[in-house]
Coordinates of C-alpha atoms in Angstrom, one line a residue:
Chain A
D1 CA -110.2 146.9 -11.6
A2 CA -109.8 145.0 -14.5
K3 CA -106.0 145.2 -16.1
T4 CA -108.0 144.9 -19.7
T5 CA -111.0 145.4 -21.4
Q6 CA -111.8 143.6 -24.1
P7 CA -115.1 143.7 -26.6
P8 CA -117.7 140.5 -24.9
S9 CA -118.0 139.2 -28.6
M10 CA -116.7 139.5 -32.4
D11 CA -117.9 137.7 -35.6
C12 CA -115.4 136.8 -38.4
A13 CA -116.0 135.0 -41.4
E14 CA -113.7 131.7 -42.7
G15 CA -110.9 132.8 -44.0
R16 CA -110.5 136.5 -42.8
A17 CA -108.1 137.9 -40.6
A18 CA -109.3 137.8 -36.8
N19 CA -108.5 141.1 -34.9
L20 CA -109.5 141.1 -31.8
P21 CA -108.6 144.4 -29.2
C22 CA -107.6 144.9 -26.2
N23 CA -107.3 147.4 -24.4
H24 CA -104.2 148.2 -21.0
S25 CA -104.0 151.7 -20.8
T26 CA -102.4 151.1 -17.4
I27 CA -99.5 148.8 -18.2
S28 CA -96.6 149.2 -16.2
G29 CA -93.1 148.8 -17.9
N30 CA -91.9 144.8 -16.8
E31 CA -95.0 143.6 -17.7
Y32 CA -96.4 141.6 -20.7
V33 CA -99.2 140.9 -22.3
Y34 CA -100.4 137.2 -22.4
W35 CA -103.0 135.7 -25.2
Y36 CA -105.0 132.9 -24.4
R37 CA -108.0 130.9 -25.6
Q38 CA -110.3 128.5 -24.4
I39 CA -112.6 126.2 -26.7
H40 CA -115.4 124.9 -25.7
S41 CA -115.2 122.2 -22.9
Q42 CA -111.1 122.3 -23.6
G43 CA -108.8 123.9 -20.8
P44 CA -107.3 127.1 -22.2
Q45 CA -104.3 126.9 -24.4
Y46 CA -101.4 129.8 -24.5
I47 CA -101.4 131.9 -27.8
I48 CA -98.1 134.6 -27.9
H49 CA -96.9 137.0 -25.2
G50 CA -94.5 140.5 -26.2
L51 CA -93.3 142.8 -23.8
K52 CA -93.0 146.5 -26.6
N53 CA -92.4 144.5 -29.9
N54 CA -95.0 142.7 -32.8
E55 CA -94.1 139.0 -31.8
T56 CA -95.6 136.4 -34.4
N57 CA -95.3 132.8 -34.2
E58 CA -97.3 130.2 -36.0
M59 CA -100.7 130.4 -34.3
A60 CA -100.6 134.4 -34.6
S61 CA -99.4 138.0 -34.5
L62 CA -99.3 140.0 -32.3
I63 CA -99.5 143.9 -32.6
I64 CA -98.5 146.4 -29.5
T65 CA -99.0 150.3 -30.0
E66 CA -96.1 152.1 -29.4
D67 CA -97.5 153.7 -26.5
R68 CA -98.6 150.1 -25.0
K69 CA -102.0 151.2 -23.8
S70 CA -103.5 148.5 -26.7
S71 CA -102.7 145.9 -28.6
T72 CA -104.1 144.0 -31.5
L73 CA -103.6 139.4 -31.4
I74 CA -104.2 138.7 -35.2
L75 CA -105.6 135.4 -36.5
P76 CA -104.6 135.8 -40.3
H77 CA -106.7 133.4 -41.8
A78 CA -109.5 132.3 -39.2
T79 CA -110.7 128.5 -39.8
L80 CA -114.2 127.1 -37.8
R81 CA -111.5 125.8 -35.5
D82 CA -110.9 128.7 -34.3
T83 CA -113.9 129.9 -32.6
A84 CA -113.4 130.0 -28.6
V85 CA -113.1 132.1 -26.2
Y86 CA -109.9 134.8 -26.0
Y87 CA -108.4 136.0 -22.9
C88 CA -105.8 139.1 -23.5
I89 CA -103.7 139.4 -19.4
V90 CA -101.7 141.6 -18.8
E91 CA -99.4 140.2 -16.2
G92 CA -95.1 140.7 -15.0
G93 CA -93.9 137.6 -16.3
G94 CA -96.3 134.9 -15.1
A95 CA -94.7 133.2 -12.0
D96 CA -97.2 134.9 -9.7
G97 CA -99.6 133.7 -11.8
L98 CA -102.4 135.1 -14.2
T99 CA -105.4 136.4 -14.1
F100 CA -108.4 135.7 -16.5
G101 CA -110.5 137.9 -17.3
K102 CA -114.3 137.1 -19.1
G103 CA -112.8 137.2 -22.6
T104 CA -113.5 137.7 -26.2
H105 CA -115.6 135.1 -27.6
L106 CA -115.0 135.2 -31.2
I107 CA -117.4 133.2 -33.5
I108 CA -116.3 132.3 -37.1
Q109 CA -119.0 131.6 -39.7
P110 CA -119.3 130.2 -42.4
Chain B
D1 CA -94.9 114.8 -24.5
A2 CA -98.3 113.9 -22.9
G3 CA -99.0 117.5 -22.0
V4 CA -100.5 118.4 -18.1
I5 CA -102.8 114.9 -17.5
Q6 CA -105.5 115.4 -15.1
S7 CA -107.7 112.6 -13.5
P8 CA -110.5 111.8 -13.1
R9 CA -112.3 113.8 -15.8
H10 CA -115.4 113.7 -14.2
E11 CA -116.4 113.4 -10.9
V12 CA -119.8 113.1 -9.2
T13 CA -120.2 112.9 -5.7
E14 CA -122.1 113.4 -2.4
M15 CA -122.3 116.6 -0.2
G16 CA -120.2 116.5 2.8
Q17 CA -117.6 113.7 0.6
E18 CA -114.2 114.1 0.4
V19 CA -113.2 114.7 -3.6
T20 CA -109.7 114.3 -3.8
L21 CA -108.3 115.8 -7.8
R22 CA -105.5 115.3 -9.0
C23 CA -102.5 116.2 -11.5
K24 CA -99.1 115.5 -13.7
P25 CA -97.6 117.7 -14.8
I26 CA -95.2 118.1 -17.8
S27 CA -91.6 117.1 -16.4
G28 CA -88.9 119.9 -16.7
H29 CA -91.6 122.3 -15.6
D30 CA -91.1 124.1 -12.0
Y31 CA -94.3 125.9 -11.5
L32 CA -98.2 124.4 -11.2
F33 CA -101.8 125.9 -11.0
W34 CA -104.5 124.9 -10.1
Y35 CA -107.8 126.9 -11.2
R36 CA -110.9 127.0 -11.0
Q37 CA -113.4 127.7 -13.4
T38 CA -117.4 128.1 -13.0
M39 CA -120.1 130.6 -15.3
M40 CA -120.1 132.8 -12.4
R41 CA -117.2 133.5 -11.4
G42 CA -114.7 132.5 -15.2
L43 CA -111.0 130.9 -14.4
E44 CA -110.3 132.0 -10.9
L45 CA -106.1 131.0 -9.6
L46 CA -107.0 128.8 -6.2
I47 CA -103.2 128.0 -5.6
Y48 CA -99.5 128.0 -7.2
F49 CA -96.4 125.5 -6.2
N50 CA -92.8 126.1 -7.1
N51 CA -90.4 123.5 -7.3
N52 CA -93.7 121.6 -5.1
V53 CA -93.1 124.3 -2.4
P54 CA -96.6 126.1 -2.0
I55 CA -96.1 130.4 -2.5
D56 CA -99.5 131.3 -2.7
D57 CA -102.8 129.9 -1.9
S58 CA -104.6 132.9 -0.7
G59 CA -106.9 132.1 -3.5
M60 CA -108.0 128.7 -1.9
P61 CA -111.9 129.4 -1.1
E62 CA -112.2 128.4 2.9
D63 CA -110.3 125.7 4.7
R64 CA -112.3 122.9 3.3
F65 CA -109.8 123.2 0.3
S66 CA -106.0 122.0 0.3
A67 CA -103.2 120.5 -1.9
K68 CA -100.2 118.9 -1.5
M69 CA -97.5 118.9 -4.4
P70 CA -95.6 115.4 -3.0
N71 CA -93.0 115.3 -5.3
A72 CA -91.9 117.3 -8.8
S73 CA -94.3 114.9 -11.3
F74 CA -97.6 114.8 -8.8
S75 CA -100.0 117.6 -7.3
T76 CA -103.8 117.1 -5.5
L77 CA -106.8 119.4 -4.8
K78 CA -108.2 117.5 -1.8
I79 CA -112.0 119.5 -0.7
Q80 CA -112.8 117.7 2.5
P81 CA -115.6 117.6 2.5
S82 CA -117.4 118.8 -0.8
E83 CA -121.0 121.0 -0.8
P84 CA -122.9 121.7 -4.2
R85 CA -121.6 125.1 -4.5
D86 CA -117.5 123.6 -5.2
S87 CA -119.2 122.0 -9.0
A88 CA -117.3 123.4 -11.0
V89 CA -114.4 122.7 -13.8
Y90 CA -111.2 122.4 -12.3
F91 CA -107.5 123.1 -13.9
C92 CA -103.9 122.2 -13.7
A93 CA -101.5 124.1 -15.6
S94 CA -97.7 124.1 -15.7
S95 CA -95.3 125.5 -16.7
F96 CA -91.1 126.6 -16.9
I97 CA -90.9 130.2 -15.6
G98 CA -87.8 130.3 -18.2
Y99 CA -91.0 130.1 -21.0
Y100 CA -93.6 131.6 -19.9
G101 CA -97.1 130.1 -21.5
Y102 CA -98.8 127.9 -19.2
T103 CA -99.9 124.4 -20.4
F104 CA -103.6 123.4 -18.7
G105 CA -104.5 120.0 -18.2
S106 CA -108.0 118.9 -20.0
G107 CA -109.7 119.2 -16.9
T108 CA -111.5 117.8 -13.9
R109 CA -115.5 118.4 -13.5
L110 CA -116.9 117.9 -10.4
T111 CA -120.1 118.2 -9.5
V112 CA -121.5 117.7 -6.1
V113 CA -124.8 116.7 -5.4

């Protein structure tokens, strides 16, 4: 069974905030939430990760609910170059390899 | 840093031939991962190494696949003999376990005809 559930696709207008949801209702206490993205024909790119606190870096913000059963990745000002497949992954630290699901295909509209 | 370097970028080979894919991880990274991506199956973890030692190869599809990491700066994934169903994009990634993000290479697109 998949550890995460993501919508298969989403649209967002250029310049607006893109909010990508992820459900992970079976997450355990020692598991992190990771986000990666894959732009067409490129390798996946690490975006951000978190355990239970909200996190922010130069690329995005990660909001994790208090019960940790869901999270949202926020791209504050989406550009056309943010069009990609976004993967939400739940794993216990990454040392055993990350399991990628189908992700969300985010399309930024001009 | 040049990132994770994979070669070749594209490989076209005939069924039955041996194929070798190469990967140079980021210097200082102690984990190396090989993934395969197809439209049908998405991204699949094939094998990973820690400090040059194979830790888990349960994702390797068949005995035709083998991987080695003779030193910290080089790894190979070999398919012998190759079959059309091996056609895919193969990615190598490395990480330093103290930092949980993986850095992926640009991939090798393999076509077996």
